[in-house]
PDB file of C-alpha atoms and ligand atoms in Angstrom:
ATOM      1  CA  UNK A   1     -21.781  -1.582 -16.824  1.00  0.00           C
ATOM      2  CA  UNK A   2     -18.683  -1.204 -14.652  1.00  0.00           C
ATOM      3  CA  UNK A   3     -15.577  -3.356 -15.011  1.00  0.00           C
ATOM      4  CA  UNK A   4     -14.245  -5.368 -12.060  1.00  0.00           C
ATOM      5  CA  UNK A   5     -12.565  -3.166  -9.446  1.00  0.00           C
ATOM      6  CA  UNK A   6      -8.809  -2.815  -9.176  1.00  0.00           C
ATOM      7  CA  UNK A   7      -6.690  -2.354  -6.050  1.00  0.00           C
ATOM      8  CA  UNK A   8      -4.040   0.293  -5.531  1.00  0.00           C
ATOM      9  CA  UNK A   9      -1.402  -0.107  -2.837  1.00  0.00           C
ATOM     10  CA  UNK A  10       0.899   2.846  -2.294  1.00  0.00           C
ATOM     11  CA  UNK A  11       3.921   2.602  -0.045  1.00  0.00           C
ATOM     12  CA  UNK A  12       7.536   3.362   0.521  1.00  0.00           C
ATOM     13  CA  UNK A  13       8.330  -0.334   0.049  1.00  0.00           C
ATOM     14  CA  UNK A  14      11.766   0.031   1.618  1.00  0.00           C
ATOM     15  CA  UNK A  15      11.663  -2.967   1.214  1.00  0.00           C
ATOM     16  CA  UNK A  16       8.384  -4.583   0.138  1.00  0.00           C
ATOM     17  CA  UNK A  17       7.436  -7.436   2.508  1.00  0.00           C
ATOM     18  CA  UNK A  18       4.688  -9.928   3.399  1.00  0.00           C
ATOM     19  CA  UNK A  19       2.839  -7.310   5.489  1.00  0.00           C
ATOM     20  CA  UNK A  20       2.203  -5.479   2.208  1.00  0.00           C
ATOM     21  CA  UNK A  21       1.686  -8.522   0.022  1.00  0.00           C
ATOM     22  CA  UNK A  22      -0.486 -10.902   2.077  1.00  0.00           C
ATOM     23  CA  UNK A  23      -3.285  -8.392   2.737  1.00  0.00           C
ATOM     24  CA  UNK A  24      -3.177  -7.363  -0.942  1.00  0.00           C
ATOM     25  CA  UNK A  25      -3.413 -10.988  -2.114  1.00  0.00           C
ATOM     26  CA  UNK A  26      -6.284 -11.624   0.296  1.00  0.00           C
ATOM     27  CA  UNK A  27      -8.076  -8.462  -0.896  1.00  0.00           C
ATOM     28  CA  UNK A  28      -7.576  -9.501  -4.546  1.00  0.00           C
ATOM     29  CA  UNK A  29      -9.183 -12.875  -3.851  1.00  0.00           C
ATOM     30  CA  UNK A  30     -11.900 -11.868  -1.371  1.00  0.00           C
ATOM     31  CA  UNK A  31     -13.062  -8.846  -3.344  1.00  0.00           C
ATOM     32  CA  UNK A  32     -12.499 -10.144  -6.885  1.00  0.00           C
ATOM     33  CA  UNK A  33     -10.036  -7.393  -7.815  1.00  0.00           C
ATOM     34  CA  UNK A  34      -9.041  -7.577 -11.481  1.00  0.00           C
ATOM     35  CA  UNK A  35      -5.590  -6.216 -10.698  1.00  0.00           C
ATOM     36  CA  UNK A  36      -3.493  -4.926  -7.809  1.00  0.00           C
ATOM     37  CA  UNK A  37      -1.258  -1.995  -8.674  1.00  0.00           C
ATOM     38  CA  UNK A  38       1.747  -1.436  -6.452  1.00  0.00           C
ATOM     39  CA  UNK A  39       2.607   2.235  -6.425  1.00  0.00           C
ATOM     40  CA  UNK A  40       5.994   3.116  -4.873  1.00  0.00           C
ATOM     41  CA  UNK A  41       5.917   6.621  -3.382  1.00  0.00           C
ATOM     42  CA  UNK A  42       8.342   9.322  -4.311  1.00  0.00           C
ATOM     43  CA  UNK A  43      10.367  10.313  -1.258  1.00  0.00           C
ATOM     44  CA  UNK A  44      11.594  13.878  -1.140  1.00  0.00           C
ATOM     45  CA  UNK A  45      15.364  14.176  -0.907  1.00  0.00           C
ATOM     46  CA  UNK A  46      15.193  16.334   2.224  1.00  0.00           C
ATOM     47  CA  UNK A  47      13.061  13.874   4.207  1.00  0.00           C
ATOM     48  CA  UNK A  48      14.546  11.136   6.404  1.00  0.00           C
ATOM     49  CA  UNK A  49      16.257   9.290   3.673  1.00  0.00           C
ATOM     50  CA  UNK A  50      14.932   6.008   2.428  1.00  0.00           C
ATOM     51  CA  UNK A  51      17.604   3.420   2.826  1.00  0.00           C
ATOM     52  CA  UNK A  52      17.408   2.479  -0.827  1.00  0.00           C
ATOM     53  CA  UNK A  53      17.215   4.546  -3.985  1.00  0.00           C
ATOM     54  CA  UNK A  54      13.956   4.865  -5.905  1.00  0.00           C
ATOM     55  CA  UNK A  55      15.413   2.533  -8.553  1.00  0.00           C
ATOM     56  CA  UNK A  56      16.174  -0.119  -5.955  1.00  0.00           C
ATOM     57  CA  UNK A  57      12.734   0.161  -4.312  1.00  0.00           C
ATOM     58  CA  UNK A  58      11.142  -0.053  -7.751  1.00  0.00           C
ATOM     59  CA  UNK A  59      13.237  -3.093  -8.707  1.00  0.00           C
ATOM     60  CA  UNK A  60      12.168  -4.906  -5.532  1.00  0.00           C
ATOM     61  CA  UNK A  61       8.495  -4.043  -6.070  1.00  0.00           C
ATOM     62  CA  UNK A  62       8.753  -5.326  -9.666  1.00  0.00           C
ATOM     63  CA  UNK A  63      10.252  -8.620  -8.465  1.00  0.00           C
ATOM     64  CA  UNK A  64       7.405  -9.018  -5.967  1.00  0.00           C
ATOM     65  CA  UNK A  65       4.763  -8.182  -8.587  1.00  0.00           C
ATOM     66  CA  UNK A  66       6.232 -10.681 -11.047  1.00  0.00           C
ATOM     67  CA  UNK A  67       5.522 -13.541  -8.625  1.00  0.00           C
ATOM     68  CA  UNK A  68       1.881 -12.642  -8.045  1.00  0.00           C
ATOM     69  CA  UNK A  69      -0.862 -13.105 -10.634  1.00  0.00           C
ATOM     70  CA  UNK A  70      -2.720  -9.850 -11.227  1.00  0.00           C
ATOM     71  CA  UNK A  71      -0.052  -7.689  -9.600  1.00  0.00           C
ATOM     72  CA  UNK A  72       1.482  -4.851 -11.632  1.00  0.00           C
ATOM     73  CA  UNK A  73       3.708  -1.883 -10.860  1.00  0.00           C
ATOM     74  CA  UNK A  74       2.581   1.690 -11.388  1.00  0.00           C
ATOM     75  CA  UNK A  75       5.575   4.029 -11.518  1.00  0.00           C
ATOM     76  CA  UNK A  76       3.687   7.311 -11.803  1.00  0.00           C
ATOM     77  CA  UNK A  77       4.671   8.716  -8.420  1.00  0.00           C
ATOM     78  CA  UNK A  78       8.345   7.879  -8.901  1.00  0.00           C
ATOM     79  CA  UNK A  79       8.396   9.596 -12.259  1.00  0.00           C
ATOM     80  CA  UNK A  80       7.436  12.897 -10.705  1.00  0.00           C
ATOM     81  CA  UNK A  81      10.218  14.854  -9.136  1.00  0.00           C
ATOM     82  CA  UNK A  82       8.075  15.806  -6.178  1.00  0.00           C
ATOM     83  CA  UNK A  83       5.836  13.832  -3.863  1.00  0.00           C
ATOM     84  CA  UNK A  84       2.249  13.549  -4.940  1.00  0.00           C
ATOM     85  CA  UNK A  85      -0.756  13.608  -2.666  1.00  0.00           C
ATOM     86  CA  UNK A  86      -2.874  10.463  -2.677  1.00  0.00           C
ATOM     87  CA  UNK A  87      -5.903  12.566  -3.606  1.00  0.00           C
ATOM     88  CA  UNK A  88      -4.163  13.703  -6.826  1.00  0.00           C
ATOM     89  CA  UNK A  89      -3.221  10.159  -7.764  1.00  0.00           C
ATOM     90  CA  UNK A  90      -6.788   8.945  -7.145  1.00  0.00           C
ATOM     91  CA  UNK A  91      -8.266  11.761  -9.237  1.00  0.00           C
ATOM     92  CA  UNK A  92      -5.847  10.925 -12.053  1.00  0.00           C
ATOM     93  CA  UNK A  93      -6.696   7.211 -11.883  1.00  0.00           C
ATOM     94  CA  UNK A  94     -10.431   7.793 -11.831  1.00  0.00           C
ATOM     95  CA  UNK A  95     -10.077   9.941 -14.959  1.00  0.00           C
ATOM     96  CA  UNK A  96      -7.979   7.286 -16.693  1.00  0.00           C
ATOM     97  CA  UNK A  97     -10.337   4.467 -15.709  1.00  0.00           C
ATOM     98  CA  UNK A  98     -13.843   5.880 -16.036  1.00  0.00           C
ATOM     99  CA  UNK A  99     -15.486   2.418 -15.997  1.00  0.00           C
ATOM    100  CA  UNK A 100     -13.459   0.858 -13.207  1.00  0.00           C
ATOM    101  CA  UNK A 101     -13.986   1.103  -9.439  1.00  0.00           C
ATOM    102  CA  UNK A 102     -10.679   1.825  -7.705  1.00  0.00           C
ATOM    103  CA  UNK A 103     -10.041   0.340  -4.248  1.00  0.00           C
ATOM    104  CA  UNK A 104      -7.288   2.126  -2.374  1.00  0.00           C
ATOM    105  CA  UNK A 105      -5.696  -0.447  -0.058  1.00  0.00           C
ATOM    106  CA  UNK A 106      -4.228   0.607   3.271  1.00  0.00           C
ATOM    107  CA  UNK A 107      -3.332  -0.787   6.692  1.00  0.00           C
ATOM    108  CA  UNK A 108      -5.255   0.088   9.875  1.00  0.00           C
ATOM    109  CA  UNK A 109      -2.436   2.494  10.873  1.00  0.00           C
ATOM    110  CA  UNK A 110      -3.169   4.534   7.750  1.00  0.00           C
ATOM    111  CA  UNK A 111      -6.937   4.614   8.401  1.00  0.00           C
ATOM    112  CA  UNK A 112      -6.376   5.835  11.969  1.00  0.00           C
ATOM    113  CA  UNK A 113      -4.131   8.625  10.676  1.00  0.00           C
ATOM    114  CA  UNK A 114      -6.352   9.515   7.714  1.00  0.00           C
ATOM    115  CA  UNK A 115      -7.520  12.913   9.070  1.00  0.00           C
ATOM    116  CA  UNK A 116      -3.945  14.184   8.694  1.00  0.00           C
ATOM    117  CA  UNK A 117      -3.930  13.419   4.950  1.00  0.00           C
ATOM    118  CA  UNK A 118      -4.275  16.238   2.448  1.00  0.00           C
ATOM    119  CA  UNK A 119      -7.974  16.646   1.437  1.00  0.00           C
ATOM    120  CA  UNK A 120      -8.767  13.338   3.118  1.00  0.00           C
ATOM    121  CA  UNK A 121     -12.487  13.910   3.031  1.00  0.00           C
ATOM    122  CA  UNK A 122     -12.401  13.887  -0.769  1.00  0.00           C
ATOM    123  CA  UNK A 123     -10.661  10.519  -1.097  1.00  0.00           C
ATOM    124  CA  UNK A 124     -13.998   8.670  -1.151  1.00  0.00           C
ATOM    125  CA  UNK A 125     -15.213  10.871  -4.015  1.00  0.00           C
ATOM    126  CA  UNK A 126     -12.713   9.072  -6.246  1.00  0.00           C
ATOM    127  CA  UNK A 127     -12.150   5.591  -4.777  1.00  0.00           C
ATOM    128  CA  UNK A 128     -13.215   3.014  -2.236  1.00  0.00           C
ATOM    129  CA  UNK A 129     -10.988   2.374   0.770  1.00  0.00           C
ATOM    130  CA  UNK A 130     -10.045  -1.181   1.701  1.00  0.00           C
ATOM    131  CA  UNK A 131      -8.458  -1.382   5.132  1.00  0.00           C
ATOM    132  CA  UNK A 132      -6.411  -4.327   6.407  1.00  0.00           C
ATOM    133  CA  UNK A 133      -6.010  -5.176  10.068  1.00  0.00           C
ATOM    134  CA  UNK A 134      -2.526  -4.585  11.371  1.00  0.00           C
ATOM    135  CA  UNK A 135      -1.237  -5.780  14.757  1.00  0.00           C
ATOM    136  CA  UNK A 136      -0.474  -2.841  17.033  1.00  0.00           C
ATOM    137  CA  UNK A 137      -3.265  -0.688  15.614  1.00  0.00           C
ATOM    138  CA  UNK A 138      -6.619  -1.354  17.250  1.00  0.00           C
ATOM    139  CA  UNK A 139      -9.790  -0.151  15.580  1.00  0.00           C
ATOM    140  CA  UNK A 140     -10.281   2.578  18.208  1.00  0.00           C
ATOM    141  CA  UNK A 141     -11.352   5.133  15.665  1.00  0.00           C
ATOM    142  CA  UNK A 142     -10.919   8.830  16.327  1.00  0.00           C
ATOM    143  CA  UNK A 143     -14.206  10.741  16.003  1.00  0.00           C
ATOM    144  CA  UNK A 144     -13.686  11.894  12.437  1.00  0.00           C
ATOM    145  CA  UNK A 145     -12.828   8.387  11.255  1.00  0.00           C
ATOM    146  CA  UNK A 146     -15.764   6.894  13.189  1.00  0.00           C
ATOM    147  CA  UNK A 147     -18.138   9.274  11.486  1.00  0.00           C
ATOM    148  CA  UNK A 148     -16.591   8.518   8.086  1.00  0.00           C
ATOM    149  CA  UNK A 149     -17.184   4.815   8.745  1.00  0.00           C
ATOM    150  CA  UNK A 150     -20.742   5.413   9.945  1.00  0.00           C
ATOM    151  CA  UNK A 151     -21.480   7.001   6.586  1.00  0.00           C
ATOM    152  CA  UNK A 152     -19.403   4.868   4.238  1.00  0.00           C
ATOM    153  CA  UNK A 153     -18.585   1.432   5.669  1.00  0.00           C
ATOM    154  CA  UNK A 154     -20.086  -1.519   3.820  1.00  0.00           C
ATOM    155  CA  UNK A 155     -20.144  -5.246   4.462  1.00  0.00           C
ATOM    156  CA  UNK A 156     -21.417  -6.053   0.980  1.00  0.00           C
ATOM    157  CA  UNK A 157     -18.684  -6.800  -1.582  1.00  0.00           C
ATOM    158  CA  UNK A 158     -21.100  -5.903  -4.351  1.00  0.00           C
ATOM    159  CA  UNK A 159     -20.957  -2.258  -3.284  1.00  0.00           C
ATOM    160  CA  UNK A 160     -17.302  -2.244  -4.397  1.00  0.00           C
ATOM    161  CA  UNK A 161     -18.326  -3.618  -7.808  1.00  0.00           C
ATOM    162  CA  UNK A 162     -21.491  -1.642  -8.423  1.00  0.00           C
ATOM    163  CA  UNK A 163     -20.169   1.787  -7.449  1.00  0.00           C
ATOM    164  CA  UNK A 164     -16.995   3.478  -8.607  1.00  0.00           C
ATOM    165  CA  UNK A 165     -16.242   5.054  -5.235  1.00  0.00           C
ATOM    166  CA  UNK A 166     -17.562   5.934  -1.832  1.00  0.00           C
ATOM    167  CA  UNK A 167     -17.387   2.765   0.285  1.00  0.00           C
ATOM    168  CA  UNK A 168     -15.039   1.586   3.026  1.00  0.00           C
ATOM    169  CA  UNK A 169     -14.342  -2.104   3.475  1.00  0.00           C
ATOM    170  CA  UNK A 170     -12.641  -3.347   6.645  1.00  0.00           C
ATOM    171  CA  UNK A 171     -10.961  -6.605   5.685  1.00  0.00           C
ATOM    172  CA  UNK A 172     -10.865  -9.728   7.789  1.00  0.00           C
ATOM    173  CA  UNK A 173      -7.288 -10.479   6.781  1.00  0.00           C
ATOM    174  CA  UNK A 174      -4.697 -12.572   8.559  1.00  0.00           C
ATOM    175  CA  UNK A 175      -2.879  -9.956  10.645  1.00  0.00           C
ATOM    176  CA  UNK A 176       0.856  -9.821   9.919  1.00  0.00           C
ATOM    177  CA  UNK A 177       3.084  -8.224  12.483  1.00  0.00           C
ATOM    178  CA  UNK A 178       5.840  -6.887  10.261  1.00  0.00           C
ATOM    179  CA  UNK A 179       6.985  -3.439   9.183  1.00  0.00           C
ATOM    180  CA  UNK A 180       9.765  -2.415   6.836  1.00  0.00           C
ATOM    181  CA  UNK A 181      11.423  -0.733   9.836  1.00  0.00           C
ATOM    182  CA  UNK A 182      11.518  -4.057  11.681  1.00  0.00           C
ATOM    183  CA  UNK A 183      12.760  -5.883   8.602  1.00  0.00           C
ATOM    184  CA  UNK A 184      15.558  -3.345   8.048  1.00  0.00           C
ATOM    185  CA  UNK A 185      16.611  -3.757  11.679  1.00  0.00           C
ATOM    186  CA  UNK A 186      16.689  -7.513  11.258  1.00  0.00           C
ATOM    187  CA  UNK A 187      18.833  -7.220   8.113  1.00  0.00           C
ATOM    188  CA  UNK A 188      21.123  -4.687   9.764  1.00  0.00           C
ATOM    189  CA  UNK A 189      21.622  -7.198  12.569  1.00  0.00           C
ATOM    190  CA  UNK A 190      22.777  -9.716   9.960  1.00  0.00           C
ATOM    191  CA  UNK A 191      19.717 -11.978  10.367  1.00  0.00           C
ATOM    192  CA  UNK A 192      18.188 -14.135   7.635  1.00  0.00           C
ATOM    193  CA  UNK A 193      14.988 -12.485   6.276  1.00  0.00           C
ATOM    194  CA  UNK A 194      13.705 -15.674   4.636  1.00  0.00           C
ATOM    195  CA  UNK A 195       9.871 -15.968   4.478  1.00  0.00           C
ATOM    196  CA  UNK A 196       9.370 -12.334   5.486  1.00  0.00           C
ATOM    197  CA  UNK A 197       9.601 -11.175   1.887  1.00  0.00           C
ATOM    198  CA  UNK A 198       9.607 -12.810  -1.555  1.00  0.00           C
ATOM    199  CA  UNK A 199      12.719 -14.910  -2.228  1.00  0.00           C
ATOM    200  CA  UNK A 200      13.708 -12.885  -5.356  1.00  0.00           C
ATOM    201  CA  UNK A 201      13.549  -9.704  -3.237  1.00  0.00           C
ATOM    202  CA  UNK A 202      15.723 -11.318  -0.554  1.00  0.00           C
ATOM    203  CA  UNK A 203      18.204 -12.313  -3.315  1.00  0.00           C
ATOM    204  CA  UNK A 204      18.201  -8.767  -4.670  1.00  0.00           C
ATOM    205  CA  UNK A 205      18.916  -7.365  -1.197  1.00  0.00           C
ATOM    206  CA  UNK A 206      21.776  -9.797  -0.745  1.00  0.00           C
ATOM    207  CA  UNK A 207      23.301  -9.164  -4.178  1.00  0.00           C
ATOM    208  CA  UNK A 208      23.145  -5.400  -3.770  1.00  0.00           C
ATOM    209  CA  UNK A 209      24.235  -5.528  -0.138  1.00  0.00           C
ATOM    210  CA  UNK A 210      21.283  -3.427   0.994  1.00  0.00           C
ATOM    211  CA  UNK A 211      20.373  -2.734   4.628  1.00  0.00           C
ATOM    212  CA  UNK A 212      23.677  -4.287   5.708  1.00  0.00           C
ATOM    213  CA  UNK A 213      25.154  -4.255   9.188  1.00  0.00           C
ATOM    214  CA  UNK A 214      27.209  -1.075   9.478  1.00  0.00           C
ATOM    215  CA  UNK A 215      30.966  -1.667   9.337  1.00  0.00           C
ATOM    216  CA  UNK A 216      31.438  -0.320  12.851  1.00  0.00           C
ATOM    217  CA  UNK A 217      29.303  -3.033  14.434  1.00  0.00           C
TER     218      UNK A 217
HETATM  219  P1  LIG B 301       8.029   1.602   7.498  1.00  0.00           P
HETATM  220  O1  LIG B 301       8.225   0.614   8.642  1.00  0.00           O
HETATM  221  O2  LIG B 301       9.299   1.911   6.745  1.00  0.00           O
HETATM  222  O3  LIG B 301       7.261   2.830   7.928  1.00  0.00           O
HETATM  223  P2  LIG B 301       5.832  -0.040   6.445  1.00  0.00           P
HETATM  224  O4  LIG B 301       6.236  -1.472   6.551  1.00  0.00           O
HETATM  225  O5  LIG B 301       4.833   0.469   7.463  1.00  0.00           O
HETATM  226  O6  LIG B 301       7.134   0.876   6.397  1.00  0.00           O
HETATM  227  P3  LIG B 301       4.808   1.381   4.130  1.00  0.00           P
HETATM  228  O7  LIG B 301       5.507   1.319   2.839  1.00  0.00           O
HETATM  229  O8  LIG B 301       4.921   2.642   4.906  1.00  0.00           O
HETATM  230  O9  LIG B 301       5.289   0.114   4.988  1.00  0.00           O
HETATM  231  O10 LIG B 301       3.272   0.973   4.021  1.00  0.00           O
HETATM  232  C1  LIG B 301       2.516   1.052   2.853  1.00  0.00           C
HETATM  233  C2  LIG B 301       1.108   0.580   3.160  1.00  0.00           C
HETATM  234  O11 LIG B 301       1.127  -0.792   3.580  1.00  0.00           O
HETATM  235  C3  LIG B 301       0.402   1.360   4.284  1.00  0.00           C
HETATM  236  O12 LIG B 301      -0.960   1.528   3.937  1.00  0.00           O
HETATM  237  C4  LIG B 301       0.511   0.432   5.481  1.00  0.00           C
HETATM  238  O13 LIG B 301      -0.570   0.623   6.368  1.00  0.00           O
HETATM  239  C5  LIG B 301       0.444  -0.927   4.817  1.00  0.00           C
HETATM  240  N1  LIG B 301       1.136  -1.948   5.598  1.00  0.00           N
HETATM  241  C6  LIG B 301       2.466  -2.046   5.843  1.00  0.00           C
HETATM  242  N2  LIG B 301       2.737  -3.093   6.619  1.00  0.00           N
HETATM  243  C7  LIG B 301       1.548  -3.700   6.910  1.00  0.00           C
HETATM  244  C8  LIG B 301       1.151  -4.837   7.690  1.00  0.00           C
HETATM  245  N3  LIG B 301       2.061  -5.559   8.358  1.00  0.00           N
HETATM  246  N4  LIG B 301      -0.161  -5.154   7.736  1.00  0.00           N
HETATM  247  C9  LIG B 301      -1.097  -4.409   7.062  1.00  0.00           C
HETATM  248  N5  LIG B 301      -0.789  -3.327   6.311  1.00  0.00           N
HETATM  249  C10 LIG B 301       0.508  -2.961   6.238  1.00  0.00           C
END
């Protein structure tokens, strides 16, 4: 007998915002997820720098999780000193949780780009995929994604409970047109971010003077 499925949401979370949180809350409730784990990604030092440190991104994710029943933070990717592939994280989780279906949550932009992910065809061997609609990304699936969906898409929630992996669920969530890029631009322009992210996260950003207008403006 399997336990109730859990959700995993990986992201840069620079910063975490309602475009991450609303679809995750709706997935928790619509799919009966026992837990949603927020998993901040490690960002390699040589890549386009995140605007905040790992500690600051983690602190903001923890503040967001604390407000939401069932939400927890999973620090595993930050604790490694190199980026981890999603496939490795999913294999690790499925070994740790042998009786629990794992639903990997992602936005439509991520599904459309899935064929560029490392060992993407193996992801469904270790988890389900739960995809949220995202304005700006239409479900015009490239061939490889269309054929993945033809084989794995389900419209029966029970499939996510009765199997540990192997199904794709396209959610009917309220689309939220917000990205962290847009939010950073708004903050850098000195605008009030209220209602676009949790109030404790907005307070944290203000206290730590993150994403501020540059002095030359
Ligand atoms: P950035 O603008 O810095 O690229 P982002 O807002 O797109 O950031 P990420 O941390 O890259 O956020 O995203 C993590 C996950 O959350 C991805 O699967 C992404 O598809 C999803 N996501 C982010 N914003 C939304 C949104 N508005 N609606 C649905 N899914 C979203």
